[in-house]
């Protein structure tokens, strides 16, 4: 792990300090300060950036790959997509055009900046202010349904034809998803490698706990049988949500996952602007048989579930998780 320290100060970015007249490489690095605020599984922040003039290669840092939880690297690529979306929203905010090239090998995404033209890539500059406001909320949600206008705004975030958003808001189907979630939690917590991996990230403070609480949490997750406790807690969290979202695609290729991550981050920022909270829950998708069961619960197509999350109005606010500074992710 990097020698750089985790810090909450990384969230404090002064947009007025954007170096408008600086070389493009310097401007690109400023934009990347917004990219590293993207969500990622276990807050692993699994990205690396190679910056050369206006070309930014977005690589996966496999040292941060959750190889026990995320064996097929689905969550890793989705996390990269979230970072790409933040980068592009920030670029448009500062009047810089961009193109994105997707690949199914490394790097899975290359963003090329064009300071002399506006972007025509369909980003959402109105979401820029939400990048530093967004957080993942792990608490219960209020018993308040999502209005039709909010659902429409969320659906409008899905610009790519190959990705479909399913919103599950009926109590029966939510209960079925919650039952899958409970079983997935039990199975994951029965796996010592999964518990050890999760414990490591908790122990270094990636989830935002102070040092002593983080170390206690690491020991509890690693050595105690808490599968039933986690199953009950996460099942209740899902059922408390007015809606559960599932993003599906026709392809499971890295490029499709990156695009799915972009859409999820777009939705998370839109939700933040409307006072909603978002909480990804990946355990079902980490178990292949349960992923198939989830697919059977969402009607309408034969696409693959790539990302699952709950949406709702929070009962209490969630602090930002700490971040490593941008310098930890730049490859010179």
mmCIF file of C-alpha atoms in Angstrom:
data_model
loop_
_atom_site.group_PDB
_atom_site.id
_atom_site.type_symbol
_atom_site.label_atom_id
_atom_site.label_comp_id
_atom_site.label_asym_id
_atom_site.label_seq_id
_atom_site.Cartn_x
_atom_site.Cartn_y
_atom_site.Cartn_z
ATOM 1 C CA UNK A 1 0.000 0.000 0.000
ATOM 2 C CA UNK A 2 1.142 3.563 -0.707
ATOM 3 C CA UNK A 3 3.117 5.584 1.812
ATOM 4 C CA UNK A 4 0.607 8.418 1.360
ATOM 5 C CA UNK A 5 -1.873 8.774 4.207
ATOM 6 C CA UNK A 6 -5.636 8.513 3.930
ATOM 7 C CA UNK A 7 -7.246 11.879 4.513
ATOM 8 C CA UNK A 8 -10.625 13.591 4.381
ATOM 9 C CA UNK A 9 -8.909 16.771 3.187
ATOM 10 C CA UNK A 10 -8.847 15.345 -0.353
ATOM 11 C CA UNK A 11 -12.551 16.227 -0.604
ATOM 12 C CA UNK A 12 -11.771 19.929 -0.193
ATOM 13 C CA UNK A 13 -11.106 21.223 -3.701
ATOM 14 C CA UNK A 14 -11.250 24.931 -4.561
ATOM 15 C CA UNK A 15 -12.562 25.114 -8.127
ATOM 16 C CA UNK A 16 -11.399 28.732 -8.345
ATOM 17 C CA UNK A 17 -7.821 27.431 -8.318
ATOM 18 C CA UNK A 18 -8.196 25.599 -11.615
ATOM 19 C CA UNK A 19 -4.974 26.471 -13.534
ATOM 20 C CA UNK A 20 -6.638 27.894 -16.651
ATOM 21 C CA UNK A 21 -3.405 29.117 -18.250
ATOM 22 C CA UNK A 22 -1.198 26.196 -17.204
ATOM 23 C CA UNK A 23 0.046 23.442 -19.554
ATOM 24 C CA UNK A 24 -2.585 20.841 -20.369
ATOM 25 C CA UNK A 25 -0.865 18.177 -18.266
ATOM 26 C CA UNK A 26 -1.230 20.362 -15.185
ATOM 27 C CA UNK A 27 -4.888 21.022 -15.950
ATOM 28 C CA UNK A 28 -5.483 17.309 -16.454
ATOM 29 C CA UNK A 29 -4.035 16.573 -13.032
ATOM 30 C CA UNK A 30 -6.327 19.140 -11.442
ATOM 31 C CA UNK A 31 -9.319 17.411 -13.042
ATOM 32 C CA UNK A 32 -8.132 14.074 -11.668
ATOM 33 C CA UNK A 33 -8.537 15.417 -8.151
ATOM 34 C CA UNK A 34 -12.277 15.038 -8.802
ATOM 35 C CA UNK A 35 -11.850 11.592 -10.355
ATOM 36 C CA UNK A 36 -10.367 10.125 -7.156
ATOM 37 C CA UNK A 37 -13.512 11.090 -5.214
ATOM 38 C CA UNK A 38 -15.434 8.376 -7.056
ATOM 39 C CA UNK A 39 -16.947 5.453 -5.125
ATOM 40 C CA UNK A 40 -15.285 2.032 -5.151
ATOM 41 C CA UNK A 41 -15.874 -1.307 -3.464
ATOM 42 C CA UNK A 42 -14.387 -1.372 0.074
ATOM 43 C CA UNK A 43 -13.198 2.187 -0.789
ATOM 44 C CA UNK A 44 -10.227 0.452 -2.422
ATOM 45 C CA UNK A 45 -9.715 3.268 -4.952
ATOM 46 C CA UNK A 46 -8.271 0.827 -7.519
ATOM 47 C CA UNK A 47 -7.166 3.264 -10.205
ATOM 48 C CA UNK A 48 -3.919 4.469 -11.709
ATOM 49 C CA UNK A 49 -3.490 7.364 -14.127
ATOM 50 C CA UNK A 50 -0.882 7.940 -16.787
ATOM 51 C CA UNK A 51 -1.023 11.571 -17.920
ATOM 52 C CA UNK A 52 0.722 12.760 -21.054
ATOM 53 C CA UNK A 53 -0.325 16.218 -22.233
ATOM 54 C CA UNK A 54 -4.087 15.876 -22.720
ATOM 55 C CA UNK A 55 -4.230 12.086 -22.817
ATOM 56 C CA UNK A 56 -5.175 10.322 -19.590
ATOM 57 C CA UNK A 57 -4.900 6.546 -19.469
ATOM 58 C CA UNK A 58 -7.137 5.107 -16.761
ATOM 59 C CA UNK A 59 -5.618 1.832 -15.562
ATOM 60 C CA UNK A 60 -6.675 -0.700 -12.959
ATOM 61 C CA UNK A 61 -4.259 -0.998 -10.044
ATOM 62 C CA UNK A 62 -4.360 -4.736 -9.452
ATOM 63 C CA UNK A 63 -2.600 -4.318 -6.108
ATOM 64 C CA UNK A 64 -5.967 -2.896 -4.986
ATOM 65 C CA UNK A 65 -8.051 -5.584 -6.696
ATOM 66 C CA UNK A 66 -10.377 -7.402 -4.295
ATOM 67 C CA UNK A 67 -9.445 -10.839 -5.565
ATOM 68 C CA UNK A 68 -11.497 -12.690 -2.935
ATOM 69 C CA UNK A 69 -14.713 -10.669 -3.254
ATOM 70 C CA UNK A 70 -14.431 -9.584 -6.883
ATOM 71 C CA UNK A 71 -12.937 -12.577 -8.601
ATOM 72 C CA UNK A 72 -13.948 -11.555 -12.139
ATOM 73 C CA UNK A 73 -12.917 -7.883 -11.657
ATOM 74 C CA UNK A 74 -16.441 -6.628 -12.341
ATOM 75 C CA UNK A 75 -16.425 -4.198 -9.419
ATOM 76 C CA UNK A 76 -12.896 -3.068 -10.220
ATOM 77 C CA UNK A 77 -13.916 -1.967 -13.730
ATOM 78 C CA UNK A 78 -17.131 -0.352 -12.478
ATOM 79 C CA UNK A 79 -15.046 1.668 -10.013
ATOM 80 C CA UNK A 80 -12.868 2.877 -12.892
ATOM 81 C CA UNK A 81 -15.993 3.946 -14.743
ATOM 82 C CA UNK A 82 -17.105 6.035 -11.762
ATOM 83 C CA UNK A 83 -13.723 7.803 -11.785
ATOM 84 C CA UNK A 84 -13.962 8.401 -15.551
ATOM 85 C CA UNK A 85 -17.395 10.001 -15.137
ATOM 86 C CA UNK A 86 -16.155 12.398 -12.451
ATOM 87 C CA UNK A 87 -13.193 13.300 -14.649
ATOM 88 C CA UNK A 88 -15.423 14.083 -17.636
ATOM 89 C CA UNK A 89 -17.962 16.079 -15.634
ATOM 90 C CA UNK A 90 -15.094 18.154 -14.210
ATOM 91 C CA UNK A 91 -13.591 18.658 -17.676
ATOM 92 C CA UNK A 92 -16.858 19.995 -19.030
ATOM 93 C CA UNK A 93 -17.245 22.277 -16.012
ATOM 94 C CA UNK A 94 -13.940 23.958 -16.897
ATOM 95 C CA UNK A 95 -14.723 24.243 -20.604
ATOM 96 C CA UNK A 96 -12.573 21.350 -21.785
ATOM 97 C CA UNK A 97 -13.871 18.929 -24.400
ATOM 98 C CA UNK A 98 -13.070 15.238 -24.257
ATOM 99 C CA UNK A 99 -13.315 11.933 -26.038
ATOM 100 C CA UNK A 100 -13.337 8.520 -24.356
ATOM 101 C CA UNK A 101 -11.838 5.426 -25.974
ATOM 102 C CA UNK A 102 -12.850 2.109 -24.399
ATOM 103 C CA UNK A 103 -10.819 -1.098 -24.553
ATOM 104 C CA UNK A 104 -11.271 -4.620 -23.277
ATOM 105 C CA UNK A 105 -7.573 -4.837 -22.445
ATOM 106 C CA UNK A 106 -5.345 -2.416 -20.541
ATOM 107 C CA UNK A 107 -6.030 0.443 -20.147
ATOM 108 C CA UNK A 108 -9.809 -0.036 -20.262
ATOM 109 C CA UNK A 109 -10.379 3.691 -20.807
ATOM 110 C CA UNK A 110 -8.398 6.558 -22.306
ATOM 111 C CA UNK A 111 -9.742 10.088 -21.944
ATOM 112 C CA UNK A 112 -8.329 12.657 -24.357
ATOM 113 C CA UNK A 113 -8.843 16.311 -23.469
ATOM 114 C CA UNK A 114 -9.373 19.115 -25.999
ATOM 115 C CA UNK A 115 -9.086 22.567 -24.427
ATOM 116 C CA UNK A 116 -10.119 24.377 -27.618
ATOM 117 C CA UNK A 117 -13.575 22.843 -28.026
ATOM 118 C CA UNK A 118 -16.600 22.096 -25.923
ATOM 119 C CA UNK A 119 -17.510 18.491 -25.279
ATOM 120 C CA UNK A 120 -20.228 16.840 -27.308
ATOM 121 C CA UNK A 121 -19.988 13.590 -25.365
ATOM 122 C CA UNK A 122 -23.217 13.981 -23.399
ATOM 123 C CA UNK A 123 -21.790 14.636 -19.936
ATOM 124 C CA UNK A 124 -23.721 16.531 -17.261
ATOM 125 C CA UNK A 125 -21.934 19.685 -16.040
ATOM 126 C CA UNK A 126 -24.849 20.516 -13.707
ATOM 127 C CA UNK A 127 -23.691 17.579 -11.582
ATOM 128 C CA UNK A 128 -20.228 19.015 -10.973
ATOM 129 C CA UNK A 129 -21.045 20.504 -7.551
ATOM 130 C CA UNK A 130 -22.326 17.129 -6.374
ATOM 131 C CA UNK A 131 -18.954 15.393 -6.825
ATOM 132 C CA UNK A 132 -17.664 16.797 -3.542
ATOM 133 C CA UNK A 133 -21.052 16.296 -1.815
ATOM 134 C CA UNK A 134 -21.776 12.655 -2.730
ATOM 135 C CA UNK A 135 -21.261 9.916 -0.162
ATOM 136 C CA UNK A 136 -22.299 6.289 0.219
ATOM 137 C CA UNK A 137 -24.919 5.951 2.929
ATOM 138 C CA UNK A 138 -24.952 2.698 4.942
ATOM 139 C CA UNK A 139 -27.862 3.681 7.220
ATOM 140 C CA UNK A 140 -31.585 2.928 7.087
ATOM 141 C CA UNK A 141 -33.656 5.041 4.720
ATOM 142 C CA UNK A 142 -36.913 6.831 5.480
ATOM 143 C CA UNK A 143 -40.206 5.223 4.511
ATOM 144 C CA UNK A 144 -40.805 7.708 1.701
ATOM 145 C CA UNK A 145 -41.331 6.633 -1.914
ATOM 146 C CA UNK A 146 -39.406 8.068 -4.841
ATOM 147 C CA UNK A 147 -41.534 10.469 -6.832
ATOM 148 C CA UNK A 148 -42.175 9.895 -10.509
ATOM 149 C CA UNK A 149 -40.142 12.945 -11.542
ATOM 150 C CA UNK A 150 -37.114 11.680 -9.617
ATOM 151 C CA UNK A 151 -37.416 8.247 -11.180
ATOM 152 C CA UNK A 152 -37.530 9.889 -14.601
ATOM 153 C CA UNK A 153 -34.370 11.874 -13.855
ATOM 154 C CA UNK A 154 -32.605 8.699 -12.789
ATOM 155 C CA UNK A 155 -33.693 6.911 -15.953
ATOM 156 C CA UNK A 156 -32.463 9.846 -18.027
ATOM 157 C CA UNK A 157 -28.967 9.200 -16.669
ATOM 158 C CA UNK A 158 -28.841 6.046 -18.793
ATOM 159 C CA UNK A 159 -27.763 7.457 -22.135
ATOM 160 C CA UNK A 160 -26.072 4.315 -23.437
ATOM 161 C CA UNK A 161 -28.377 1.951 -25.326
ATOM 162 C CA UNK A 162 -26.502 -1.124 -24.112
ATOM 163 C CA UNK A 163 -27.248 -0.428 -20.423
ATOM 164 C CA UNK A 164 -30.672 -0.770 -18.787
ATOM 165 C CA UNK A 165 -31.838 0.514 -15.403
ATOM 166 C CA UNK A 166 -34.338 -1.571 -13.433
ATOM 167 C CA UNK A 167 -35.972 0.083 -10.422
ATOM 168 C CA UNK A 168 -37.512 -2.410 -8.015
ATOM 169 C CA UNK A 169 -39.990 -0.696 -5.694
ATOM 170 C CA UNK A 170 -42.618 -3.357 -5.027
ATOM 171 C CA UNK A 171 -42.436 -4.925 -1.566
ATOM 172 C CA UNK A 172 -42.630 -8.485 -2.904
ATOM 173 C CA UNK A 173 -39.670 -8.231 -5.254
ATOM 174 C CA UNK A 174 -37.673 -6.200 -2.723
ATOM 175 C CA UNK A 175 -38.231 -8.965 -0.200
ATOM 176 C CA UNK A 176 -36.968 -11.528 -2.734
ATOM 177 C CA UNK A 177 -33.831 -9.458 -3.337
ATOM 178 C CA UNK A 178 -33.370 -9.068 0.428
ATOM 179 C CA UNK A 179 -33.540 -12.858 0.849
ATOM 180 C CA UNK A 180 -30.851 -13.278 -1.806
ATOM 181 C CA UNK A 181 -28.784 -10.627 -0.057
ATOM 182 C CA UNK A 182 -29.022 -12.443 3.277
ATOM 183 C CA UNK A 183 -27.905 -15.732 1.762
ATOM 184 C CA UNK A 184 -25.047 -14.051 -0.106
ATOM 185 C CA UNK A 185 -23.859 -12.430 3.125
ATOM 186 C CA UNK A 186 -23.826 -15.769 4.912
ATOM 187 C CA UNK A 187 -21.874 -17.437 2.124
ATOM 188 C CA UNK A 188 -19.352 -14.608 1.876
ATOM 189 C CA UNK A 189 -18.795 -14.558 5.623
ATOM 190 C CA UNK A 190 -18.222 -18.319 5.546
ATOM 191 C CA UNK A 191 -15.196 -17.682 3.305
ATOM 192 C CA UNK A 192 -12.063 -16.960 5.412
ATOM 193 C CA UNK A 193 -10.294 -15.306 2.470
ATOM 194 C CA UNK A 194 -13.198 -12.908 1.973
ATOM 195 C CA UNK A 195 -13.242 -12.055 5.693
ATOM 196 C CA UNK A 196 -9.477 -11.528 5.726
ATOM 197 C CA UNK A 197 -9.628 -9.235 2.698
ATOM 198 C CA UNK A 198 -12.504 -7.175 4.098
ATOM 199 C CA UNK A 199 -10.754 -7.037 7.455
ATOM 200 C CA UNK A 200 -7.588 -5.682 5.862
ATOM 201 C CA UNK A 201 -9.426 -2.753 4.285
ATOM 202 C CA UNK A 202 -11.299 -2.037 7.499
ATOM 203 C CA UNK A 203 -8.036 -2.223 9.469
ATOM 204 C CA UNK A 204 -6.205 0.387 7.405
ATOM 205 C CA UNK A 205 -9.101 2.811 7.879
ATOM 206 C CA UNK A 206 -10.391 2.780 4.296
ATOM 207 C CA UNK A 207 -14.010 2.694 5.493
ATOM 208 C CA UNK A 208 -13.517 5.802 7.586
ATOM 209 C CA UNK A 209 -13.208 4.408 11.105
ATOM 210 C CA UNK A 210 -10.652 5.887 13.544
ATOM 211 C CA UNK A 211 -7.570 3.753 14.227
ATOM 212 C CA UNK A 212 -8.747 1.815 17.301
ATOM 213 C CA UNK A 213 -12.241 1.128 15.945
ATOM 214 C CA UNK A 214 -10.739 0.073 12.618
ATOM 215 C CA UNK A 215 -8.441 -2.451 14.271
ATOM 216 C CA UNK A 216 -11.257 -3.847 16.411
ATOM 217 C CA UNK A 217 -13.457 -4.071 13.326
ATOM 218 C CA UNK A 218 -10.711 -5.916 11.467
ATOM 219 C CA UNK A 219 -10.429 -8.498 14.237
ATOM 220 C CA UNK A 220 -14.203 -8.971 14.480
ATOM 221 C CA UNK A 221 -14.641 -9.485 10.719
ATOM 222 C CA UNK A 222 -11.598 -11.729 10.380
ATOM 223 C CA UNK A 223 -12.067 -14.036 13.348
ATOM 224 C CA UNK A 224 -15.707 -14.058 14.472
ATOM 225 C CA UNK A 225 -18.735 -15.729 12.900
ATOM 226 C CA UNK A 226 -20.871 -12.715 12.001
ATOM 227 C CA UNK A 227 -22.586 -14.062 8.886
ATOM 228 C CA UNK A 228 -26.068 -14.113 10.421
ATOM 229 C CA UNK A 229 -25.626 -10.633 11.858
ATOM 230 C CA UNK A 230 -24.561 -9.216 8.493
ATOM 231 C CA UNK A 231 -27.365 -11.066 6.730
ATOM 232 C CA UNK A 232 -30.039 -9.588 9.021
ATOM 233 C CA UNK A 233 -28.562 -6.091 8.864
ATOM 234 C CA UNK A 234 -28.226 -5.908 5.074
ATOM 235 C CA UNK A 235 -31.590 -7.548 4.479
ATOM 236 C CA UNK A 236 -33.182 -4.853 6.634
ATOM 237 C CA UNK A 237 -31.261 -2.137 4.777
ATOM 238 C CA UNK A 238 -32.576 -3.372 1.438
ATOM 239 C CA UNK A 239 -36.156 -3.623 2.623
ATOM 240 C CA UNK A 240 -36.002 -0.120 4.112
ATOM 241 C CA UNK A 241 -35.130 1.358 0.723
ATOM 242 C CA UNK A 242 -38.006 2.748 -1.344
ATOM 243 C CA UNK A 243 -36.233 1.441 -4.442
ATOM 244 C CA UNK A 244 -33.498 -0.990 -5.383
ATOM 245 C CA UNK A 245 -31.679 -0.268 -8.618
ATOM 246 C CA UNK A 246 -30.047 -2.824 -10.907
ATOM 247 C CA UNK A 247 -27.977 -1.896 -13.958
ATOM 248 C CA UNK A 248 -27.818 -4.585 -16.635
ATOM 249 C CA UNK A 249 -25.898 -4.949 -19.893
ATOM 250 C CA UNK A 250 -25.688 -7.338 -22.811
ATOM 251 C CA UNK A 251 -21.934 -7.736 -22.327
ATOM 252 C CA UNK A 252 -19.719 -8.545 -19.367
ATOM 253 C CA UNK A 253 -16.612 -7.119 -21.054
ATOM 254 C CA UNK A 254 -14.444 -4.551 -19.236
ATOM 255 C CA UNK A 255 -15.639 -1.783 -21.567
ATOM 256 C CA UNK A 256 -19.296 -2.507 -20.681
ATOM 257 C CA UNK A 257 -18.435 -2.468 -16.997
ATOM 258 C CA UNK A 258 -16.651 0.886 -17.283
ATOM 259 C CA UNK A 259 -19.694 2.376 -19.036
ATOM 260 C CA UNK A 260 -21.913 0.928 -16.313
ATOM 261 C CA UNK A 261 -19.740 2.616 -13.692
ATOM 262 C CA UNK A 262 -20.117 5.933 -15.499
ATOM 263 C CA UNK A 263 -23.894 5.597 -15.491
ATOM 264 C CA UNK A 264 -23.977 4.615 -11.827
ATOM 265 C CA UNK A 265 -21.908 7.634 -10.817
ATOM 266 C CA UNK A 266 -24.118 9.889 -12.957
ATOM 267 C CA UNK A 267 -27.127 8.478 -11.101
ATOM 268 C CA UNK A 268 -25.454 8.831 -7.701
ATOM 269 C CA UNK A 269 -24.695 12.494 -8.374
ATOM 270 C CA UNK A 270 -28.234 13.100 -9.657
ATOM 271 C CA UNK A 271 -29.609 11.437 -6.527
ATOM 272 C CA UNK A 272 -27.370 13.586 -4.320
ATOM 273 C CA UNK A 273 -28.710 16.726 -5.985
ATOM 274 C CA UNK A 274 -32.248 15.616 -5.085
ATOM 275 C CA UNK A 275 -31.485 14.798 -1.455
ATOM 276 C CA UNK A 276 -31.368 11.047 -2.044
ATOM 277 C CA UNK A 277 -28.772 8.615 -0.728
ATOM 278 C CA UNK A 278 -27.262 5.713 -2.659
ATOM 279 C CA UNK A 279 -25.650 2.516 -1.342
ATOM 280 C CA UNK A 280 -24.141 -0.142 -3.655
ATOM 281 C CA UNK A 281 -24.552 -3.718 -2.404
ATOM 282 C CA UNK A 282 -22.467 -6.171 -4.382
ATOM 283 C CA UNK A 283 -22.639 -9.439 -2.443
ATOM 284 C CA UNK A 284 -25.346 -11.029 -4.612
ATOM 285 C CA UNK A 285 -23.375 -10.295 -7.765
ATOM 286 C CA UNK A 286 -20.240 -11.804 -6.251
ATOM 287 C CA UNK A 287 -21.934 -15.227 -6.209
ATOM 288 C CA UNK A 288 -22.527 -16.470 -9.807
ATOM 289 C CA UNK A 289 -25.566 -18.613 -9.001
ATOM 290 C CA UNK A 290 -27.203 -15.746 -7.108
ATOM 291 C CA UNK A 291 -26.430 -13.346 -9.914
ATOM 292 C CA UNK A 292 -28.496 -15.630 -12.148
ATOM 293 C CA UNK A 293 -31.312 -15.668 -9.594
ATOM 294 C CA UNK A 294 -31.278 -11.873 -9.512
ATOM 295 C CA UNK A 295 -31.492 -11.792 -13.307
ATOM 296 C CA UNK A 296 -34.632 -13.904 -13.112
ATOM 297 C CA UNK A 297 -36.220 -11.408 -10.698
ATOM 298 C CA UNK A 298 -35.897 -8.410 -13.036
ATOM 299 C CA UNK A 299 -38.301 -8.585 -15.911
ATOM 300 C CA UNK A 300 -37.937 -7.461 -19.487
ATOM 301 C CA UNK A 301 -34.675 -8.690 -20.984
ATOM 302 C CA UNK A 302 -31.923 -11.263 -20.905
ATOM 303 C CA UNK A 303 -29.188 -8.824 -19.940
ATOM 304 C CA UNK A 304 -26.607 -9.434 -17.224
ATOM 305 C CA UNK A 305 -26.898 -7.706 -13.832
ATOM 306 C CA UNK A 306 -23.698 -5.696 -13.349
ATOM 307 C CA UNK A 307 -24.465 -3.404 -10.430
ATOM 308 C CA UNK A 308 -27.008 -3.371 -7.599
ATOM 309 C CA UNK A 309 -27.713 -0.504 -5.215
ATOM 310 C CA UNK A 310 -30.422 0.871 -2.955
ATOM 311 C CA UNK A 311 -31.886 4.363 -3.187
ATOM 312 C CA UNK A 312 -33.773 6.424 -0.647
ATOM 313 C CA UNK A 313 -34.025 9.422 1.614
ATOM 314 C CA UNK A 314 -31.532 9.087 4.466
ATOM 315 C CA UNK A 315 -32.535 9.063 8.128
ATOM 316 C CA UNK A 316 -29.064 10.299 9.018
ATOM 317 C CA UNK A 317 -26.159 11.710 7.070
ATOM 318 C CA UNK A 318 -23.037 9.746 6.201
ATOM 319 C CA UNK A 319 -19.570 11.250 6.414
ATOM 320 C CA UNK A 320 -17.215 11.046 3.473
ATOM 321 C CA UNK A 321 -14.835 8.114 3.490
ATOM 322 C CA UNK A 322 -11.178 9.208 3.438
ATOM 323 C CA UNK A 323 -9.144 9.193 0.264
ATOM 324 C CA UNK A 324 -5.527 8.799 -0.690
ATOM 325 C CA UNK A 325 -4.282 11.928 -2.482
ATOM 326 C CA UNK A 326 -4.007 12.025 -6.257
ATOM 327 C CA UNK A 327 -0.231 11.612 -6.048
ATOM 328 C CA UNK A 328 -0.751 8.029 -4.860
ATOM 329 C CA UNK A 329 -2.329 7.143 -8.213
ATOM 330 C CA UNK A 330 -0.125 8.946 -10.753
ATOM 331 C CA UNK A 331 2.245 6.747 -12.735
ATOM 332 C CA UNK A 332 5.235 8.812 -13.808
#
